[in-house]
Amino acid sequence: MVKMKRIKGLLKQQEMNTELELRRDKLFRVACSWCQDSHLADDLTQQAMVKALQNIASLRDREMLDAWLFRILSNCWKDHWRAQKETIDIEDAGLIGEESPEDQHYESQIVLRIRQAIAALPEKQRQVVTLVDLAELTYSEVSEALEIPIGTVMSRLCRARQTLRSSLVEFNKSHRNTEPQLRRVK
Amino acid sequence: MINKNDISNELLNAYLDNELDSEERAEIMAALEDDAVMARRLCELRNTKELTQFAYSMTHSSRSKGAYWKYGKQYTSLAIAATLFLTVGALVGWFAHDGMYVDSIVRAGQQQMVSDSSLTSLPLEAETKKVILHVDTGDAERLNAALDSAEDLLVTSAANGNPLELEIIANANGLDLLRVDTAFYADRISELSKKYDNLSILACSRAIKRLQDLGIKVKLVPEAGIAPSALDQIVHRLKQGWVYIKV
């Protein structure tokens, strides 16, 4: 009887491992958009997955797995900032404006600019827009993950997208003044 | 019942993110049909969402068990959306603001201007803008992107009261866009043609003949006219001062 219970427990954990693994890239993308550092994003993702496995018993409703998982990720990110707050100034965190050789590439420029625009958003707006667009959470799941009302989710999302739009239009204007005129759309 | 004046950006975001029930969706869709400005706002929001997704679409955890293939198709469509943002986006902006400049496109007689940076800041006057959109690929993502771009331009010019003449010309595999037997765009093309009389659609007769020579019966959407040669038509339009975009 005890053995059966253990086997069932192991199977459940294996199942959960698979579920979490399927979500790793989404967690990573969102973490990346928050911290702009792929190594740190990997660590945050790993931490969130380990915590999720350790606390799986506290997840009452499997339907809420995504919201629960991203809430853990959000807490890991907050913990990281609390730990770093005294040593790192956010202005020095290297979020914006770093150029690399691949910037020469047309699509890379767009990607870089969009990432900069996302990074420049206020933290609370950035969390909402990335959870909706990158993690593909519903408004209700975002509300659950960040522990804020749905109305707040909607207003932050709206402001975030407006700011992003303006920022990208600015980029479009400046881009037009520097790029050659003839382009084949690929 | 949603009042048309109450449709805020927040509500449009909810529509875009599929957060509304079917009744609310239907009401917004009805409002969008009558309100070009609102339709443009929705286009902009959709564009922003797609660009955000595009920016991270190829980002994977180093610990991930390799799932690149799953994202290939999504990446392609997002990349097209992003690239069109910088080409058609230029034109949409052209209608939205006075004094904006056109790039990523060739204007009549400007082939030599490509290397002349002083002309990149040539302001456009408030005259009828003429755009020829050239489609020569049968790729479904691109064909959809071409129609999206055409619609964006038509909606934006109508919303801002700026006159526009838009011509879509298809040749080679791009003929799929206009073939009723191979494509699924007939309804959309018909809808756009009915709504916008400043849109004309042309198929290249040489491309049609090539297919016929292979024994393929070509049936085109009724809205499509025939141009003797797509390339001659494009050159002709460029000489007349039209803007050329190749999708």
XYZ file of C-alpha atoms in Angstrom:
433
model
C 0.000 0.000 0.000
C 2.783 2.407 1.019
C 4.764 1.318 -2.035
C 1.804 2.039 -4.352
C 1.437 5.477 -2.829
C 5.128 6.178 -3.422
C 4.916 5.007 -7.027
C 1.893 7.239 -7.615
C 3.774 10.124 -6.046
C 6.764 9.523 -8.304
C 4.560 9.336 -11.381
C 2.884 12.594 -10.419
C 6.249 14.255 -9.969
C 7.425 12.953 -13.341
C 4.272 14.285 -14.940
C 4.867 17.650 -13.309
C 8.479 17.640 -14.465
C 7.278 17.216 -18.038
C 4.678 19.975 -17.613
C 7.321 22.332 -16.260
C 9.840 21.437 -18.931
C 7.269 22.318 -21.597
C 7.018 25.770 -20.054
C 10.730 26.385 -19.604
C 11.210 28.467 -22.764
C 8.202 30.644 -22.006
C 9.448 31.257 -18.472
C 12.891 32.006 -19.841
C 11.609 34.497 -22.432
C 9.609 36.377 -19.841
C 12.532 36.347 -17.394
C 14.790 37.606 -20.180
C 12.430 40.471 -20.954
C 12.439 41.435 -17.276
C 16.148 41.252 -16.550
C 17.739 41.595 -20.057
C 20.415 39.085 -19.146
C 20.231 35.562 -20.540
C 22.397 34.020 -17.792
C 20.352 35.582 -15.041
C 17.155 34.646 -16.886
C 18.329 31.033 -16.999
C 18.991 31.109 -13.258
C 15.637 32.715 -12.486
C 13.860 30.142 -14.647
C 15.675 27.295 -12.951
C 14.926 28.698 -9.493
C 11.252 29.072 -10.346
C 11.055 25.507 -11.640
C 12.781 24.069 -8.585
C 10.497 26.034 -6.262
C 7.486 24.904 -8.253
C 8.500 21.261 -7.870
C 9.170 21.680 -4.151
C 5.815 23.328 -3.546
C 3.641 21.481 -5.990
C 1.360 20.367 -3.157
C 0.238 23.982 -2.666
C -1.163 24.146 -6.215
C -4.841 23.414 -5.664
C -6.091 23.777 -9.228
C -4.031 22.382 -12.118
C -5.790 24.797 -14.468
C -3.983 27.592 -12.654
C -0.539 26.096 -13.227
C 0.606 28.902 -15.563
C -0.519 31.711 -13.274
C 1.033 29.945 -10.274
C 4.307 29.336 -12.105
C 4.664 32.934 -13.246
C 3.846 34.157 -9.761
C 6.806 32.087 -8.527
C 8.977 33.575 -11.279
C 7.859 37.075 -10.331
C 8.774 36.359 -6.685
C 12.195 35.024 -7.709
C 12.774 38.237 -9.690
C 11.701 40.385 -6.713
C 13.997 38.382 -4.416
C 16.855 38.916 -6.820
C 16.289 42.678 -6.842
C 15.987 42.815 -3.066
C 19.323 41.014 -2.794
C 20.998 43.230 -5.391
C 19.385 46.520 -4.463
C 22.228 47.721 -2.272
C 24.919 46.962 -4.794
C 23.401 47.695 -8.213
C 21.848 50.894 -9.403
C 19.135 50.169 -11.943
C 20.617 52.820 -14.226
C 23.879 50.862 -14.269
C 22.296 47.518 -14.961
C 23.174 47.687 -18.656
C 19.628 47.377 -19.864
C 19.688 49.817 -22.711
C 21.768 50.880 -25.633
C 24.440 48.213 -25.869
C 25.388 47.467 -29.448
C 26.826 44.259 -30.775
C 28.172 43.222 -34.195
C 24.865 41.636 -35.038
C 23.250 45.068 -34.760
C 24.324 45.448 -38.357
C 21.721 42.973 -39.324
C 18.379 44.445 -40.245
C 16.146 42.132 -38.214
C 18.528 42.226 -35.295
C 18.166 45.970 -35.213
C 14.427 45.650 -34.972
C 14.727 42.998 -32.266
C 17.201 45.111 -30.325
C 15.004 48.185 -30.551
C 11.899 46.344 -29.429
C 13.778 44.816 -26.513
C 15.090 48.232 -25.537
C 11.578 49.629 -25.676
C 10.308 46.792 -23.481
C 13.212 47.258 -21.069
C 12.468 50.973 -20.820
C 8.886 50.371 -19.668
C 8.078 50.866 -15.987
C 8.564 47.533 -14.208
C 4.870 46.964 -13.458
C 3.802 47.593 -17.042
C 6.621 45.447 -18.379
C 5.546 42.511 -16.239
C 1.970 42.682 -17.481
C 2.730 43.102 -21.186
C 5.281 40.284 -21.214
C 2.999 37.925 -19.303
C 0.210 38.573 -21.822
C 2.277 38.621 -25.016
C 5.195 36.289 -24.282
C 3.767 33.913 -21.684
C 0.328 34.087 -23.358
C -1.465 34.210 -20.009
C -5.075 35.331 -19.863
C -5.882 38.553 -17.994
C -7.268 36.480 -15.154
C -4.052 34.435 -14.953
C -1.957 37.616 -14.942
C -4.166 38.990 -12.202
C -3.566 35.783 -10.215
C 0.179 35.701 -10.939
C 0.836 39.314 -9.929
C -1.912 39.509 -7.294
C -3.502 42.603 -8.796
C -7.101 43.237 -9.966
C -8.011 42.540 -13.619
C -8.788 46.247 -14.133
C -5.209 47.043 -13.180
C -3.957 44.385 -15.598
C -5.956 46.038 -18.386
C -4.842 49.572 -17.641
C -1.154 48.625 -17.275
C -1.294 46.608 -20.484
C -2.903 49.495 -22.320
C -0.297 51.996 -21.143
C 2.530 49.569 -21.912
C 1.382 48.972 -25.490
C 0.849 52.688 -26.095
C 4.356 53.463 -24.880
C 5.835 50.648 -26.952
C 3.981 51.825 -30.012
C 5.242 55.401 -29.640
C 8.747 54.197 -29.052
C 8.689 51.969 -32.149
C 7.223 54.711 -34.318
C 10.117 56.939 -33.204
C 12.511 54.161 -34.193
C 10.762 53.820 -37.533
C 11.254 57.532 -38.191
C 14.918 57.556 -37.262
C 15.480 54.300 -39.142
C 14.088 55.864 -42.285
C 16.643 58.598 -42.120
C 19.562 56.187 -41.993
C 18.600 53.220 -44.167
C 18.872 53.034 -47.953
C 15.610 53.520 -49.803
C 15.371 50.337 -51.794
C 14.259 47.299 -49.862
C 12.848 43.943 -50.720
C 10.469 42.745 -48.031
C 11.521 39.228 -47.011
C -24.598 46.624 -25.471
C -21.318 48.494 -25.927
C -21.648 52.128 -26.891
C -19.370 52.875 -29.855
C -17.980 55.889 -28.016
C -17.096 53.710 -25.051
C -14.687 51.536 -27.002
C -11.462 52.462 -25.310
C -7.993 51.188 -26.091
C -8.347 48.913 -23.068
C -11.383 47.293 -24.640
C -9.631 47.006 -28.004
C -6.714 45.314 -26.247
C -9.158 42.875 -24.665
C -10.620 42.202 -28.118
C -7.156 41.630 -29.533
C -6.219 39.291 -26.673
C -9.409 37.295 -27.086
C -10.675 38.265 -23.655
C -14.220 39.197 -24.655
C -17.285 37.005 -24.899
C -18.851 36.369 -28.305
C -21.484 39.086 -27.916
C -18.937 41.759 -27.037
C -16.684 40.606 -29.873
C -19.541 40.895 -32.366
C -20.332 44.431 -31.169
C -16.736 45.514 -31.542
C -16.464 43.896 -34.976
C -19.556 45.823 -36.079
C -18.104 49.065 -34.732
C -14.810 48.373 -36.521
C -16.559 48.050 -39.859
C -17.954 51.564 -39.526
C -15.019 53.283 -37.951
C -11.761 53.375 -39.888
C -9.962 55.273 -37.123
C -10.792 52.560 -34.634
C -9.743 49.887 -37.134
C -6.419 51.634 -37.449
C -6.004 51.748 -33.666
C -6.596 48.011 -33.608
C -4.028 47.481 -36.403
C -1.480 49.398 -34.361
C -2.157 47.398 -31.228
C -1.905 44.116 -33.143
C 1.339 45.266 -34.697
C 2.777 46.124 -31.285
C 1.771 42.751 -29.848
C 3.328 40.890 -32.789
C 6.537 42.881 -32.525
C 6.816 42.131 -28.809
C 6.425 38.424 -29.558
C 8.873 38.669 -32.443
C 11.554 40.223 -30.230
C 11.706 37.100 -28.091
C 10.500 34.442 -30.529
C 13.960 32.922 -31.039
C 15.036 33.181 -27.413
C 15.531 29.832 -25.724
C 16.878 28.762 -22.408
C 20.312 27.149 -22.616
C 18.830 24.386 -20.474
C 15.942 23.872 -22.867
C 15.668 20.459 -24.468
C 15.748 21.966 -27.976
C 12.429 22.920 -29.429
C 13.535 25.286 -32.174
C 11.540 23.534 -34.846
C 8.317 24.321 -33.043
C 8.910 28.012 -33.433
C 10.060 28.069 -37.066
C 6.699 28.847 -38.583
C 5.763 31.311 -35.899
C 9.116 33.056 -36.305
C 8.608 33.377 -40.056
C 5.236 35.003 -39.709
C 6.409 37.303 -36.920
C 9.489 38.244 -38.935
C 7.303 39.203 -41.881
C 5.129 41.274 -39.538
C 8.182 43.024 -38.148
C 9.709 43.733 -41.534
C 6.466 45.077 -42.913
C 6.261 47.331 -39.884
C 9.235 49.185 -41.289
C 7.994 49.335 -44.862
C 4.240 49.664 -44.831
C 4.600 51.326 -41.441
C 6.426 54.094 -43.235
C 3.480 54.600 -45.514
C 0.911 54.403 -42.742
C 2.917 57.082 -40.972
C 2.986 58.989 -44.214
C -0.803 59.282 -43.997
C -0.800 59.914 -40.305
C 1.576 62.864 -40.157
C 2.371 65.687 -42.466
C 5.967 66.076 -43.409
C 6.952 62.461 -42.810
C 9.371 60.879 -45.176
C 9.157 57.807 -47.283
C 11.847 55.178 -47.397
C 12.148 51.456 -47.936
C 10.413 52.085 -51.194
C 11.262 53.347 -54.613
C 9.582 56.417 -55.952
C 9.370 57.297 -59.585
C 12.641 58.207 -61.147
C 14.402 57.691 -57.852
C 16.360 54.627 -58.805
C 19.346 56.947 -59.006
C 18.357 58.524 -55.711
C 19.075 55.379 -53.752
C 22.577 56.577 -53.163
C 21.642 60.226 -52.841
C 21.097 60.782 -49.143
C 19.989 64.389 -49.602
C 16.822 63.157 -51.231
C 15.812 60.839 -48.425
C 14.382 63.814 -46.616
C 12.229 64.960 -49.476
C 8.915 66.029 -47.924
C 5.800 64.676 -49.566
C 3.048 66.982 -50.642
C -0.626 66.452 -49.883
C -1.438 64.871 -53.214
C -2.929 61.517 -54.137
C -0.483 58.861 -53.031
C -0.057 56.025 -55.471
C 1.284 52.702 -54.378
C 1.889 49.507 -56.327
C 2.212 46.349 -54.231
C 3.961 43.527 -56.064
C 3.397 39.901 -55.083
C 5.420 37.145 -56.750
C 5.410 34.425 -54.119
C 2.877 31.724 -53.337
C 3.875 31.617 -49.675
C 0.684 31.857 -47.628
C 2.307 33.929 -44.873
C 3.446 36.524 -47.387
C 0.172 36.596 -49.258
C -1.651 37.216 -46.005
C 0.907 39.849 -45.081
C 0.370 41.530 -48.470
C -3.377 41.732 -47.886
C -2.849 42.953 -44.316
C -0.536 45.670 -45.606
C -2.972 46.686 -48.337
C -5.767 46.898 -45.804
C -3.630 48.926 -43.378
C -2.860 51.441 -46.120
C -6.466 51.681 -47.281
C -7.865 52.049 -43.763
C -5.288 54.627 -42.762
C -5.658 56.768 -45.844
C -9.452 56.701 -45.524
C -9.271 57.513 -41.821
C -7.073 60.531 -42.444
C -8.884 61.713 -45.542
C -5.746 61.393 -47.630
C -6.333 60.220 -51.175
C -4.675 56.951 -52.100
C -4.554 54.797 -55.192
C -3.421 51.260 -54.516
C -2.675 48.639 -57.108
C -1.820 45.041 -56.289
C -0.071 43.194 -59.059
C 0.603 39.466 -58.964
C 2.903 37.412 -61.143
C 4.825 34.104 -60.974
C 3.677 32.139 -57.917
C 2.064 35.274 -56.554
C -0.771 34.523 -58.948
C -2.030 32.158 -56.228
C -3.358 35.244 -54.470
C -5.885 35.739 -57.245
C -6.654 32.159 -58.259
C -9.960 30.900 -56.962
C -8.937 27.274 -57.449
C -5.785 27.340 -55.323
C -6.167 30.063 -52.760
C -8.494 31.121 -50.018
C -8.288 34.861 -50.429
C -11.257 35.409 -52.744
C -13.654 36.541 -50.002
C -11.186 38.960 -48.517
C -10.258 40.412 -51.909
C -13.910 40.809 -52.798
C -14.603 42.503 -49.461
C -11.708 44.934 -49.892
C -12.665 45.713 -53.507
C -16.256 46.455 -52.558
C -15.232 48.663 -49.681
C -12.454 50.576 -51.420
C -12.894 51.725 -55.001
C -9.341 53.091 -54.920
C -8.006 49.536 -54.947
C -7.254 47.779 -58.210
C -5.954 44.279 -58.661
C -4.019 42.953 -61.627
C -2.709 39.592 -62.732
C 0.185 39.177 -65.124
C -0.979 37.651 -68.414
C 2.447 36.073 -69.005
C 2.217 34.218 -65.697
C -1.276 33.051 -66.623
C -0.053 31.848 -69.997
C 2.837 29.960 -68.414
C 0.391 28.021 -66.255
C -1.924 27.414 -69.196
C 1.001 26.062 -71.201
C 1.485 23.516 -68.448
C -2.120 22.449 -68.917
C -3.356 24.245 -65.786
C -6.723 25.940 -66.052
C -6.489 29.336 -64.393
C -9.575 30.911 -62.874
C -9.096 34.284 -61.236
C -11.216 36.229 -58.760
C -13.672 38.472 -60.663
C -12.066 41.615 -59.231
C -8.747 40.911 -60.965
C -7.874 42.701 -64.173
C -5.150 41.568 -66.559
C -1.891 43.365 -67.259
C 0.085 42.277 -70.345
C 3.239 41.991 -68.236
C 3.759 42.586 -64.516
C 7.231 43.959 -65.021
C 6.146 46.381 -67.756
C 3.299 47.525 -65.534
C 5.647 48.121 -62.612
C 8.086 50.089 -64.757
C 5.174 52.045 -66.200
C 3.913 52.911 -62.695
C 7.357 53.880 -61.477
C 7.660 56.269 -64.403
C 4.317 57.759 -63.403
C 5.569 58.430 -59.890
C 4.098 55.506 -57.997
C 5.636 54.046 -54.860
C 6.698 50.422 -55.290
C 6.625 47.804 -52.542
C 7.584 44.207 -53.100
C 6.255 41.676 -50.627
